[in-house]
Each structure stands twice: as structure tokens, then as C-alpha cells.
Amino acid sequence: MAELAQLLEDWEPVIGLEVHVQLATATKIFSPSATTFGAPANSLTDPLVMGMPGTLPVFNRSVLELALRLGVATGSQIRSKSRFARKHYFYPDQPKGYQISQFDEPLCENGHIDVILAGAVKRVKLERIHLEEDAGKNTHVGAVSHVDLNRAGVPLVEVVTAPELTSSEEAAEFMRSLHRLVRWLEISEADMEKGQLRCDANVSVRLRGEDRLGTRTELKNINSFKFVQNAIDHEIARQLRLIDSGGQVQRETRLWDATLGQSAPMRSKEEANDYRYFPDPDLPPLVVDGATMANILRALPELPAARFERYQKMQNLSADDARTLVGDRALADYFDTAIKARPGDTGRTIANWMLTELLGALNAGGITVAQSPMPPERLAALVVLVETGVISGKIGKEIFEESYRTGEEPAAIVQRRGVQQISDEPLLTAIIDSVVKRHQKQAEDYASGKDGLFGFFVGQVMKETQGRANPVMATELLHKRLGR
Amino acid sequence: MLTRKEVEEIAFLARLHLDDDELEKMQGELGAMLEHFGVIAGVDTTDIPPMTHAVPLELPMRLDVVMPSLTTEEALTGTPRRDGDLIVVPAIIVGTES
């Protein structure tokens, strides 16, 4: 059998993703039960969720606003009139006997998400973003299944990409970009451990140069960035080996088992994949008017990709730092506020302090940027003290720790502790003079070529000044005093 | 005319058990209905947008405000089998969660 790498020279993987994102609303999409995660089983239901006769769905306005933010941020065409449809299937997680979704007239179409790959930005096309309700949760236990309907009716958007991702890395990176975007837009917590972002992947392979798509399989149940990559890699290898040994890929749904690291065909008693979609007669068309659109556009924040470019251009930051900063909107906003408090800065210094000292302290305390006890203005003030030479970088780190812990202003701590850097030339010269006089022997050895002793003198000067000597100036003056 | 197999499939989708006599009867009755829809489908509807609702109405919306849910006991009143607060049903997929 041919090696996988060799097969991949001839064959190209084609991947499309369907990602479900839970919208951060207080209530369900069509009824006013709460959406709280982790509530006792079956405590968040109502007659509509239970599929009682005579109940009618009433649409939650917040769902529209959150979904429109994503639609606008992805450059999608927004339908002024979209429609809900019933998708029929019998399954115990769906007491009504159908899921309310959108079919041929979804809210958003033809958008895109820019994915930052190593060295290049890839624009991934989105076929559609539509609204639907989530189903309840089934847990299969031997011969029976347990059903909790708390999640039934929770609002979701389903984001469907065009089949144009060509590797598991691209698929995982797309997931990361979407995850970052929905959190940035504050439309979802997107906590994957709570199932708030879930992914199905359609995977096929075709001979390179071929236009038509190969037979695809659908992988379900992939709920982490790592699993997306593993599951897709595994499926590409499975399909290629199958074809290589003379077999044919079957159109089927496969379940990914993260523990075993493999997938298996999903066997369901619901064999007929006939959902009998039709427009839901209980729900008139969803109309998006100009005023609603104008509000959404006005409130749209600067998007991660745009901010990434701004940082790279304006602030003279490395691509890595810029990418880290836009990884989290709170972090990027913190940076922007700090920059504003310190006009004229290149941004690099503030980014360095944020990414090392601040993130280090936050991580150690297990808290987020938004919960930081050190506001951006105060970090900027500390950076100013270091940049203008009032204190050394080393002392700066001590001041940071104290200010982070106590909330005291950096300048006040510097005053109280008397740790201002010594940049007074006559004073430093006098200190250096006394140090050299006290270590005459070492001065002579240095003069005769023992270069290693220079560090000794720097150390002595620092000791004498409790670390407060301006290091650049002290080095310069030492060279002068020692003759080389 | 509907085939017998089509009637069987429709019955399966609706979770209806039909015996041989009923299948035959339904084949005739459903077939007649479909023929009637065939007559309606023959009307020229060029340039007429599809109508999914009888009255021109926009989707009414509510505010995102939590109202009291059913209590767990109320919600599970009609449940034939339960295990604590969970509803128990025959297994559908073997060996995982969804």
C-alpha cells in the first residue's frame, strides 16, 4: 500500500464545515424559558418546548440582533425577508416532532471569514448563516437513553462554509477564527466544553486538478479545535487508504470518538433522511428593516482582522504580538486604552509589559484581562516611568508587582520607596570612583586584559546604589574610568 | 398513482403501522389526493411569488425576558418512564452522546 504522503501528492482533501454557535440570550428562541447552563435536568421547559398541542412559538428579538451582528461582520447578504421552516424527524430530544430551522430562505448568505494562516490570509466563503433551535440532550446508557430537554429551544446560528478548506490545519484555524469572532462580537460565550460551539465536518478527496467533488462523509461530534484536526486527518487517511486498496468511499455519517481517536459509521433507527421541510405556518416571515440594520452597523466594533492590520502598521509591533493582542477583544481593548494614555508610543513597550508582566500575573491569579486589578492607564503610567529613565526596567517589575497587588499608583510607590534611577552624572562618577578605589587589584587586572571583570564592576556599582544606577550611563562611565 | 412502496415509506415517516388492507386503501385515497394536487399544480403561476401565509403579516417579536418555566414535575407529568429528573426512552444510537 502506498504511503499517505505519497497519496496526498495525487489527491486533494476538500473540507466544508457546519458550525453551530449558541447565541448568548437569556431566553429560548421561541419561548421565554431560561437558557442557563447546568440547571437541574428538565427544569427549563415550557409547554412549547414539550410540544404541547395548541402552543405557538413567539420569536425572541435578541436572537435577530445577535445573528445580524455576525451576518454584517462576515460581509453576508442579509435577507430583508427570511423564513422559518420545519425540519421533521422523530427523536426524543425533539418532542414537537420537528425542529424549527431555516431552509431555502436563510437570514444570511454569501459571507466570508478571513482566516490568518502561517504567512497568508485566506478568505473562506460562507454559503449561509441561518437561525434554528437546539434540541435536547440525549445520553445513551446501554439499552436506554436519558433525555434532558433544558437545551431544547436554545437559539443557534448554523454557519456553513463552502467546501474549500484543503487541510485539517485550515479547518482548525477556521474554527479558531470563528470562535474569536463570535466572542469579539459578544454574541456567544462559545465555550466548547459547554457545547456552545459545535462542529460537523464534510470530508472528501479528489484527484488534484479535478473540478468535481468526491463522495463525502459527514463527521459529527467534534467539539474541540484539537478534535477537528485529529478527526479530519483520520478521515482523510481512511478515505485515501480505502481508495488505494480498490474500495469506494460511501456517503455516510460517522461519529468521532475522541477517546479512541477514530470514527465509526453512525447507525440510527431513523434511516430515512427525509426531513420534509416546509415553511412553518406558525411563523410569518422574519422582516429586517432599515432601522434595525442601521443600529447593527452603528454598533459594530472594529473587527479582529482590521485591528490586526492597524496594529501591524501603526504600532510597529511584531506580527506575533499583534496576533496575540487580537486573540481576545478585552486584551486588544486594554492595549488601545493604554496606547491612548501614552500618546506617541510605538506600542511595542506597552505590548511587552502586557504580554509578559500583566498576562503573567493574570494567569497566576486565574483571572481574565477584563478582571485585571491593574487598569490600562496605570500600566501606561508605569511604562512612562521606565521609558523616561525615572526607574530602571528591573525596578519597574517590582513596582508593577506592588501596584498590581495594592492598587497604589506607580509614581507614588517610586516616591515612597525612593527607588528613582540615578542618572545624575557627577553623582554616578563619584560612586564609580569610590568603587574602583576600593578594588584597585581588580582594576589593574582588568586593565591588563581580564575582560570578565567588567561585570564585577557593574555589579559593585549596582550594589552600591541598590540597583538604582542608570545601567547605560553606569556602563559608559565605568569604561571611561577603567581606561577601556 | 402511488406505488405500494411509497405508501409504506410515508407510513414509516409518520410512524404509522398499516396492515395490508390499510396499505391498499391508503394507496387509493392518497393517490386520489395527489392527483387533485396535480390539477392545482397545473395552474400557470408564472410571476406570482409563492405564498406561505394566508395573511400578509410580519413575524411578531418579544423581548428577551425570562418567564417562569414549567416545574420539573409538571414537565414530566406525561412521561411513561423516568430516572430521577431524566426522561427514559429506548436507546436510539448505540454508544455515545448527542
Coordinates of C-alpha atoms in Angstrom, one line a residue:
Chain A
M1 CA 0.0 0.0 0.0
A2 CA 1.3 3.5 -0.9
E3 CA 2.4 5.8 1.9
L4 CA -0.1 8.5 2.9
A5 CA 2.2 11.4 2.0
Q6 CA 2.6 9.8 -1.5
L7 CA -1.2 9.5 -1.9
L8 CA -1.6 13.2 -0.9
E9 CA 0.7 14.2 -3.8
D10 CA -2.0 12.9 -6.2
W11 CA -5.1 13.5 -4.1
E12 CA -6.5 16.7 -2.6
P13 CA -8.7 16.8 0.5
V14 CA -11.8 19.0 0.4
I15 CA -13.4 20.0 3.6
G16 CA -16.6 22.0 4.4
L17 CA -17.7 22.8 7.9
E18 CA -21.0 23.3 9.6
V19 CA -20.6 25.1 12.9
H20 CA -23.4 25.6 15.4
V21 CA -23.0 28.6 17.7
Q22 CA -25.2 29.1 20.7
L23 CA -26.3 32.7 20.9
A24 CA -26.0 34.4 24.3
T25 CA -29.6 35.2 25.1
A26 CA -31.4 34.9 28.4
T27 CA -34.3 33.0 27.0
K28 CA -35.0 30.4 24.2
I29 CA -35.6 31.3 20.6
F30 CA -39.4 30.8 20.6
S31 CA -40.3 30.7 24.3
P32 CA -39.4 32.5 27.5
S33 CA -37.7 29.7 29.4
A34 CA -34.2 30.5 30.7
T35 CA -31.1 29.1 28.9
T36 CA -29.0 28.7 32.0
F37 CA -26.2 26.1 31.6
G38 CA -26.1 23.3 34.2
A39 CA -29.6 23.8 35.6
P40 CA -31.2 20.6 37.1
A41 CA -32.5 18.3 34.3
N42 CA -35.8 19.2 32.7
S43 CA -36.2 22.3 34.9
L44 CA -36.1 24.8 31.9
T45 CA -39.1 23.8 29.8
D46 CA -42.4 25.2 28.9
P47 CA -45.5 23.9 27.0
L48 CA -43.9 24.9 23.6
V49 CA -40.6 23.0 24.3
M50 CA -42.6 20.0 25.5
G51 CA -44.6 20.0 22.2
M52 CA -48.0 20.5 23.8
P53 CA -50.9 20.9 21.4
G54 CA -52.1 24.5 20.9
T55 CA -48.8 26.2 21.7
L56 CA -47.4 28.8 19.4
P57 CA -43.8 30.0 19.0
V58 CA -43.0 33.7 19.7
F59 CA -39.7 34.9 18.3
N60 CA -37.0 36.4 20.6
R61 CA -35.9 39.8 19.3
S62 CA -32.4 39.5 20.7
V63 CA -31.7 36.4 18.6
L64 CA -32.2 38.6 15.5
E65 CA -29.8 41.3 16.8
L66 CA -27.0 38.8 17.7
A67 CA -27.3 36.9 14.4
L68 CA -27.3 40.2 12.4
R69 CA -24.0 41.2 14.1
L70 CA -22.4 38.0 12.8
G71 CA -24.1 38.5 9.4
V72 CA -22.7 42.0 9.0
A73 CA -19.3 41.2 10.4
T74 CA -18.9 38.4 7.8
G75 CA -20.0 40.6 4.9
S76 CA -23.0 38.5 4.3
Q77 CA -26.0 39.5 2.2
I78 CA -28.9 39.9 4.7
R79 CA -32.3 38.9 3.5
S80 CA -34.9 41.6 4.3
K81 CA -37.4 38.8 4.4
S82 CA -36.3 35.3 5.6
R83 CA -38.4 32.4 6.6
F84 CA -38.6 29.6 9.2
A85 CA -39.1 26.1 8.1
R86 CA -40.0 22.9 9.9
K87 CA -37.5 20.1 9.7
H88 CA -39.2 16.8 10.5
Y89 CA -37.8 13.9 12.3
F90 CA -38.8 11.7 15.2
Y91 CA -36.3 11.8 18.0
P92 CA -36.9 12.0 21.8
D93 CA -34.8 15.2 22.1
Q94 CA -37.4 17.0 20.0
P95 CA -40.9 16.5 21.4
K96 CA -42.6 18.6 18.7
G97 CA -41.6 16.1 16.0
Y98 CA -39.8 18.8 14.1
Q99 CA -37.0 21.3 14.6
I100 CA -37.7 24.9 13.6
S101 CA -34.9 26.0 11.3
Q102 CA -34.4 28.0 8.1
F103 CA -34.2 26.2 4.8
D104 CA -34.4 27.9 1.4
E105 CA -34.6 31.5 2.6
P106 CA -31.9 31.8 5.4
L107 CA -31.1 35.1 7.1
C108 CA -27.6 35.5 5.7
E109 CA -25.8 34.2 2.6
N110 CA -22.5 34.6 0.7
G111 CA -20.4 36.0 3.6
H112 CA -16.8 35.2 4.4
I113 CA -14.3 34.9 7.2
D114 CA -10.7 35.9 6.9
V115 CA -8.5 33.2 8.4
I116 CA -4.9 34.1 9.4
L117 CA -2.8 31.1 8.3
A118 CA 1.0 31.0 8.5
G119 CA 2.2 33.8 6.3
A120 CA -1.1 34.4 4.5
V121 CA -4.7 35.4 5.0
K122 CA -7.2 33.0 3.4
R123 CA -10.8 34.3 2.8
V124 CA -13.1 31.4 3.5
K125 CA -16.6 31.7 1.8
L126 CA -19.7 31.1 3.9
E127 CA -22.6 29.7 2.0
R128 CA -25.1 30.7 4.7
I129 CA -25.8 31.5 8.3
H130 CA -29.2 30.5 9.4
L131 CA -31.2 30.5 12.7
E132 CA -32.5 27.4 14.4
E133 CA -33.5 25.9 17.7
D134 CA -31.3 23.5 19.5
A135 CA -32.5 20.0 20.5
G136 CA -32.4 18.5 24.0
K137 CA -29.6 16.4 25.2
N138 CA -29.6 12.6 24.9
T139 CA -27.3 10.4 27.0
H140 CA -27.2 6.8 25.8
V141 CA -26.9 4.4 28.6
G142 CA -26.9 0.8 27.5
A143 CA -30.4 -0.3 26.3
V144 CA -32.0 3.1 27.1
S145 CA -31.3 6.8 26.6
H146 CA -31.8 9.6 29.1
V147 CA -33.3 12.9 27.8
D148 CA -32.9 16.3 29.3
L149 CA -34.9 19.0 27.5
N150 CA -33.3 22.1 29.1
R151 CA -31.3 22.7 25.9
A152 CA -34.3 22.2 23.6
G153 CA -35.2 25.6 22.0
V154 CA -31.9 27.3 22.8
P155 CA -31.1 29.7 19.9
L156 CA -28.4 28.7 17.5
V157 CA -26.9 30.0 14.3
E158 CA -25.5 27.5 11.9
V159 CA -22.6 28.7 9.9
V160 CA -22.0 26.7 6.7
T161 CA -18.7 27.2 4.8
A162 CA -18.2 26.5 1.1
P163 CA -16.3 23.2 0.5
E164 CA -13.0 25.0 0.1
L165 CA -10.8 24.1 3.1
T166 CA -8.0 21.9 1.9
S167 CA -6.4 20.6 5.2
S168 CA -7.2 19.8 8.8
E169 CA -5.0 22.8 9.8
E170 CA -7.1 25.1 7.7
A171 CA -10.3 23.7 9.2
A172 CA -9.0 24.1 12.8
E173 CA -7.8 27.6 12.1
F174 CA -11.2 28.5 10.6
M175 CA -12.8 27.2 13.9
R176 CA -10.4 29.4 15.9
S177 CA -11.2 32.5 13.7
L178 CA -14.9 31.9 14.1
H179 CA -14.6 31.3 17.8
R180 CA -12.6 34.5 18.2
L181 CA -15.1 36.5 16.0
V182 CA -18.3 35.4 17.9
R183 CA -16.7 36.2 21.2
W184 CA -15.4 39.5 19.8
L185 CA -18.9 40.4 18.7
E186 CA -20.2 39.4 22.1
I187 CA -22.9 37.2 20.5
S188 CA -21.8 33.9 22.2
E189 CA -19.6 32.7 25.0
A190 CA -18.6 29.9 22.6
D191 CA -17.5 27.7 25.4
M192 CA -16.8 24.4 23.7
E193 CA -16.9 22.4 26.8
K194 CA -20.5 23.5 27.3
G195 CA -21.3 22.7 23.7
Q196 CA -21.8 26.4 22.8
L197 CA -19.7 25.9 19.6
R198 CA -20.0 22.5 17.9
C199 CA -18.7 21.4 14.5
D200 CA -19.6 18.9 11.9
A201 CA -17.2 18.4 9.0
N202 CA -17.9 17.2 5.5
V203 CA -14.8 15.5 4.1
S204 CA -14.0 14.2 0.7
V205 CA -10.9 13.7 -1.5
R206 CA -10.4 14.2 -5.3
L207 CA -7.6 13.8 -7.7
R208 CA -5.7 17.1 -8.0
G209 CA -6.9 19.1 -10.9
E210 CA -10.4 17.6 -10.8
D211 CA -13.3 20.0 -10.5
R212 CA -16.0 17.7 -9.3
L213 CA -16.1 16.8 -5.6
G214 CA -15.6 13.3 -4.4
T215 CA -18.1 11.3 -2.3
R216 CA -18.2 12.9 1.1
T217 CA -18.7 11.6 4.6
E218 CA -20.0 13.8 7.4
L219 CA -18.2 13.7 10.7
K220 CA -20.2 14.5 13.7
N221 CA -19.5 15.3 17.3
I222 CA -16.2 17.2 17.1
N223 CA -16.1 19.6 20.0
S224 CA -12.6 21.0 20.3
F225 CA -10.0 22.6 18.0
K226 CA -7.8 19.6 18.5
F227 CA -10.5 17.1 17.7
V228 CA -11.4 18.9 14.5
Q229 CA -7.8 18.5 13.3
N230 CA -7.5 14.9 14.5
A231 CA -10.9 13.7 13.2
I232 CA -10.3 15.3 9.8
D233 CA -6.7 13.9 9.5
H234 CA -8.0 10.5 10.4
E235 CA -10.9 10.6 7.9
I236 CA -8.6 11.8 5.0
A237 CA -6.2 8.9 5.7
R238 CA -9.1 6.5 6.0
Q239 CA -10.6 7.6 2.6
L240 CA -7.2 7.5 0.8
R241 CA -6.3 4.1 2.1
L242 CA -9.8 2.8 1.1
I243 CA -9.4 4.2 -2.4
D244 CA -5.8 2.9 -2.7
S245 CA -6.9 -0.6 -1.8
G246 CA -9.5 -0.5 -4.6
G247 CA -12.5 0.5 -2.4
Q248 CA -15.0 3.3 -2.7
V249 CA -16.0 5.9 -0.2
Q250 CA -19.6 5.5 1.0
R251 CA -21.8 8.6 1.6
E252 CA -22.4 8.2 5.3
T253 CA -22.4 10.0 8.7
R254 CA -19.6 9.0 11.0
L255 CA -19.2 9.7 14.7
W256 CA -15.9 10.8 16.0
D257 CA -14.8 9.1 19.2
A258 CA -12.1 11.3 20.8
T259 CA -11.1 8.7 23.4
L260 CA -10.4 6.0 20.8
G261 CA -9.1 8.5 18.2
Q262 CA -11.2 7.0 15.5
S263 CA -14.6 7.3 13.8
A264 CA -17.3 4.8 13.2
P265 CA -20.4 4.8 10.9
M266 CA -23.4 6.1 12.8
R267 CA -26.2 3.6 12.9
S268 CA -29.6 5.1 13.6
K269 CA -33.1 3.7 13.6
E270 CA -34.1 6.9 11.8
E271 CA -32.9 5.6 8.4
A272 CA -34.9 7.8 6.2
N273 CA -33.1 11.1 5.7
D274 CA -36.3 12.7 4.5
Y275 CA -36.9 15.8 6.6
R276 CA -39.9 17.0 4.7
Y277 CA -39.0 20.7 5.1
F278 CA -41.9 23.2 4.6
P279 CA -42.5 26.8 5.7
D280 CA -43.6 26.9 9.3
P281 CA -47.3 28.1 9.2
D282 CA -47.0 29.4 12.8
L283 CA -44.2 31.8 11.9
P284 CA -44.7 34.6 9.4
P285 CA -41.7 35.9 7.5
L286 CA -38.8 37.5 9.6
V287 CA -38.5 41.0 8.3
V288 CA -35.3 43.0 8.8
D289 CA -36.0 46.7 8.3
G290 CA -33.6 49.5 7.5
A291 CA -33.6 51.0 11.1
T292 CA -32.6 47.6 12.6
M293 CA -29.8 47.3 10.1
A294 CA -28.6 50.8 10.8
N295 CA -28.4 50.1 14.5
I296 CA -26.4 47.0 14.0
L297 CA -24.0 48.7 11.6
R298 CA -23.5 51.6 14.0
A299 CA -22.7 49.4 17.0
L300 CA -20.3 47.1 15.1
P301 CA -16.9 47.1 16.6
E302 CA -13.6 47.2 14.7
L303 CA -13.1 43.5 13.7
P304 CA -10.1 41.4 14.6
A305 CA -8.6 41.2 11.1
A306 CA -8.9 45.0 10.7
R307 CA -7.3 45.6 14.1
F308 CA -4.6 43.1 13.3
E309 CA -3.6 45.2 10.3
R310 CA -3.8 48.5 12.2
Y311 CA -1.5 47.2 14.9
Q312 CA 1.0 46.0 12.4
K313 CA 1.0 49.3 10.6
M314 CA 0.6 51.9 13.3
Q315 CA 2.2 50.5 16.3
N316 CA 5.3 48.9 14.9
L317 CA 4.5 45.6 16.6
S318 CA 5.7 42.2 15.5
A319 CA 3.1 40.0 13.7
D320 CA 3.2 37.6 16.6
D321 CA 2.4 40.3 19.2
A322 CA -0.3 41.8 17.0
R323 CA -1.9 38.3 16.7
T324 CA -1.7 37.7 20.4
L325 CA -3.3 41.0 21.2
V326 CA -6.3 40.5 18.8
G327 CA -6.7 36.9 20.1
D328 CA -9.1 38.4 22.7
R329 CA -11.1 41.6 22.4
A330 CA -10.6 42.5 26.1
L331 CA -6.8 42.3 25.6
A332 CA -6.9 44.4 22.4
D333 CA -9.2 47.0 24.0
Y334 CA -6.8 47.1 27.0
F335 CA -3.9 47.8 24.6
D336 CA -5.9 50.5 22.8
T337 CA -6.7 52.3 26.1
A338 CA -3.1 52.1 27.3
I339 CA -1.8 53.4 24.0
K340 CA -4.3 56.3 24.2
A341 CA -3.0 57.1 27.7
R342 CA 0.6 57.2 26.4
P343 CA 0.4 59.0 23.0
G344 CA 3.4 58.8 20.8
D345 CA 4.5 55.4 22.0
T346 CA 5.3 52.8 19.4
G347 CA 3.2 50.4 21.3
R348 CA 5.9 47.8 21.4
T349 CA 6.9 48.6 25.0
I350 CA 3.3 48.6 26.3
A351 CA 2.7 45.3 24.4
N352 CA 5.8 43.8 26.0
W353 CA 4.7 44.8 29.5
M354 CA 1.2 43.5 28.8
L355 CA 2.2 40.2 27.3
T356 CA 4.8 39.3 29.9
E357 CA 4.1 41.1 33.3
L358 CA 0.4 41.6 33.0
L359 CA -0.6 38.3 31.4
G360 CA 1.8 36.5 33.8
A361 CA 0.1 38.0 36.8
L362 CA -3.4 37.4 35.5
N363 CA -2.6 33.8 34.6
A364 CA -1.1 33.2 38.0
G365 CA -4.3 34.5 39.6
G366 CA -6.5 32.6 37.2
I367 CA -8.4 35.8 36.1
T368 CA -9.1 37.4 32.8
V369 CA -8.0 40.7 31.3
A370 CA -11.4 42.1 31.9
Q371 CA -11.0 41.4 35.7
S372 CA -7.5 42.9 35.8
P373 CA -6.8 44.9 39.0
M374 CA -4.3 46.9 37.0
P375 CA -6.2 49.3 34.7
P376 CA -4.5 50.1 31.3
E377 CA -4.0 53.8 32.3
R378 CA -1.9 52.7 35.3
L379 CA 0.2 50.3 33.3
A380 CA 0.8 53.1 30.8
A381 CA 2.0 55.4 33.6
L382 CA 4.4 52.7 34.8
V383 CA 5.8 52.3 31.3
V384 CA 6.3 56.0 31.1
L385 CA 8.4 55.9 34.3
V386 CA 10.6 53.2 32.8
E387 CA 10.8 54.8 29.3
T388 CA 11.8 58.2 30.6
G389 CA 14.5 56.7 32.8
V390 CA 12.9 57.6 36.2
I391 CA 13.2 53.9 37.2
S392 CA 15.1 51.0 35.7
G393 CA 13.3 48.2 34.0
K394 CA 14.2 45.9 36.8
I395 CA 12.8 48.2 39.5
G396 CA 9.8 48.6 37.1
K397 CA 8.9 45.0 37.5
E398 CA 9.0 45.3 41.3
I399 CA 6.8 48.4 41.1
F400 CA 4.4 46.5 38.8
E401 CA 4.1 43.7 41.3
E402 CA 3.3 46.0 44.2
S403 CA 0.9 48.2 42.2
Y404 CA -0.9 45.1 40.8
R405 CA -1.2 43.8 44.4
T406 CA -2.1 47.0 46.3
G407 CA -3.6 49.3 43.6
E408 CA -1.2 52.1 44.5
E409 CA -0.1 54.4 41.7
P410 CA 3.4 53.5 40.4
A411 CA 4.7 57.1 40.8
A412 CA 3.6 57.1 44.5
I413 CA 5.4 53.8 45.1
V414 CA 8.5 55.1 43.5
Q415 CA 8.4 58.2 45.7
R416 CA 7.8 56.3 48.9
R417 CA 10.4 53.6 48.2
G418 CA 13.0 56.1 46.9
V419 CA 13.9 53.9 44.0
Q420 CA 14.3 56.6 41.4
Q421 CA 17.1 55.7 39.0
I422 CA 20.3 57.6 39.5
S423 CA 21.1 59.4 36.2
D424 CA 23.0 62.2 37.8
E425 CA 26.4 62.1 36.0
P426 CA 28.6 63.8 38.8
L427 CA 27.0 61.6 41.4
L428 CA 27.5 58.4 39.4
T429 CA 31.1 59.4 38.6
A430 CA 31.8 59.8 42.3
I431 CA 30.2 56.4 43.2
I432 CA 32.2 54.7 40.5
D433 CA 35.4 56.4 41.6
S434 CA 35.0 55.1 45.2
V435 CA 34.2 51.6 43.9
V436 CA 37.3 51.5 41.7
K437 CA 39.5 52.8 44.5
R438 CA 38.2 50.1 46.8
H439 CA 39.0 47.4 44.2
Q440 CA 42.4 48.5 43.0
K441 CA 43.7 45.0 42.3
Q442 CA 40.7 44.1 40.0
A443 CA 41.1 47.4 38.2
E444 CA 44.6 46.5 37.4
D445 CA 43.7 43.0 36.3
Y446 CA 41.0 44.4 34.0
A447 CA 43.4 46.9 32.6
S448 CA 45.8 44.1 31.8
G449 CA 43.2 42.2 29.7
K450 CA 40.8 40.3 32.1
D451 CA 37.6 41.4 30.3
G452 CA 35.4 39.2 32.5
L453 CA 36.0 41.6 35.4
F454 CA 33.9 44.4 33.8
G455 CA 30.7 42.6 35.0
F456 CA 32.2 42.6 38.5
F457 CA 32.4 46.4 38.5
V458 CA 28.9 46.8 37.1
G459 CA 27.7 44.6 39.9
Q460 CA 29.6 46.6 42.6
V461 CA 28.1 49.9 41.3
M462 CA 24.6 48.3 41.4
K463 CA 25.2 47.0 44.9
E464 CA 26.3 50.5 46.0
T465 CA 23.2 52.1 44.5
Q466 CA 20.7 49.3 45.5
G467 CA 20.2 48.7 41.8
R468 CA 19.2 52.3 41.1
A469 CA 22.2 53.3 38.8
N470 CA 21.1 54.1 35.3
P471 CA 22.7 51.0 33.6
V472 CA 23.5 52.6 30.3
M473 CA 25.1 55.6 32.0
A474 CA 27.0 53.5 34.6
T475 CA 28.5 51.3 31.8
E476 CA 29.6 54.3 29.9
L477 CA 31.2 56.0 32.9
L478 CA 32.9 52.7 34.1
H479 CA 34.5 52.3 30.7
K480 CA 35.8 55.8 30.9
R481 CA 37.1 55.4 34.5
L482 CA 38.7 52.0 33.9
G483 CA 40.5 53.2 30.8
R484 CA 38.8 50.8 28.3
Chain B
M1 CA -50.7 6.6 -9.0
L2 CA -48.7 5.9 -5.8
T3 CA -46.8 2.7 -5.5
R4 CA -47.3 0.5 -2.5
K5 CA -43.7 1.0 -1.6
E6 CA -44.2 4.8 -1.5
V7 CA -47.2 4.4 0.8
E8 CA -45.1 2.2 3.1
E9 CA -42.4 4.8 3.2
I10 CA -44.9 7.6 4.1
A11 CA -46.4 5.4 6.8
F12 CA -42.9 4.8 8.2
L13 CA -42.1 8.6 8.3
A14 CA -45.3 9.2 10.1
R15 CA -44.7 6.2 12.4
L16 CA -48.0 4.6 11.4
H17 CA -48.4 0.9 11.3
L18 CA -50.6 -0.1 8.4
D19 CA -51.6 -3.7 7.7
D20 CA -52.1 -5.0 4.1
D21 CA -55.8 -3.9 3.8
E22 CA -55.0 -0.4 5.1
L23 CA -52.0 -0.1 2.8
E24 CA -54.2 -0.9 -0.2
K25 CA -56.9 1.6 1.0
M26 CA -54.4 4.3 1.6
Q27 CA -52.7 3.7 -1.8
G28 CA -56.1 4.6 -3.4
E29 CA -57.0 7.5 -1.1
L30 CA -53.6 9.2 -1.0
G31 CA -53.3 8.7 -4.8
A32 CA -56.6 10.5 -5.4
M33 CA -55.4 13.4 -3.2
L34 CA -52.1 13.7 -5.1
E35 CA -54.0 13.6 -8.4
H36 CA -56.1 16.6 -7.2
F37 CA -52.9 18.5 -6.2
G38 CA -51.7 17.7 -9.7
V39 CA -54.7 19.6 -11.1
I40 CA -53.8 22.6 -8.8
A41 CA -50.1 22.4 -9.8
G42 CA -51.2 22.7 -13.4
V43 CA -52.3 26.3 -12.9
D44 CA -50.0 28.8 -14.5
T45 CA -48.2 30.7 -11.6
T46 CA -45.5 32.4 -13.6
D47 CA -44.6 35.8 -12.0
I48 CA -46.7 35.0 -8.9
P49 CA -44.5 34.9 -5.8
P50 CA -45.0 31.9 -3.6
M51 CA -47.4 32.5 -0.7
T52 CA -46.5 30.7 2.6
H53 CA -49.0 32.6 4.7
A54 CA -52.7 33.4 4.0
V55 CA -52.4 36.8 5.6
P56 CA -49.7 39.4 5.0
L57 CA -48.1 39.5 8.5
E58 CA -44.6 40.2 9.8
L59 CA -43.1 38.0 12.5
P60 CA -44.2 39.3 15.9
M61 CA -41.3 39.5 18.4
R62 CA -40.9 39.5 22.1
L63 CA -38.3 40.9 24.5
D64 CA -35.6 38.5 25.8
V65 CA -37.1 38.4 29.3
V66 CA -37.3 35.1 31.3
M67 CA -40.7 33.9 32.4
P68 CA -41.4 31.1 34.8
S69 CA -40.8 27.7 33.3
L70 CA -42.8 24.5 34.0
T71 CA -41.6 22.8 37.2
T72 CA -39.8 19.6 36.5
E73 CA -42.8 17.7 37.9
E74 CA -45.2 19.4 35.6
A75 CA -42.9 18.9 32.6
L76 CA -42.6 15.2 33.3
T77 CA -46.3 14.5 34.0
G78 CA -46.9 12.7 30.7
T79 CA -43.6 10.8 30.8
P80 CA -44.1 7.0 31.0
R81 CA -40.6 6.3 32.3
R82 CA -38.2 8.4 34.2
D83 CA -34.9 8.1 36.1
G84 CA -34.8 10.9 38.7
D85 CA -35.4 14.1 36.7
L86 CA -34.4 12.5 33.3
I87 CA -36.8 11.1 30.8
V88 CA -36.0 7.5 29.9
V89 CA -36.6 6.3 26.3
P90 CA -35.4 3.2 24.3
A91 CA -31.8 3.6 23.0
I92 CA -31.6 5.2 19.6
I93 CA -27.9 5.4 18.9
V94 CA -25.6 2.9 20.5
G95 CA -22.7 4.0 22.5
T96 CA -22.4 7.8 22.6
E97 CA -23.9 11.2 23.4
S98 CA -25.5 13.7 21.1

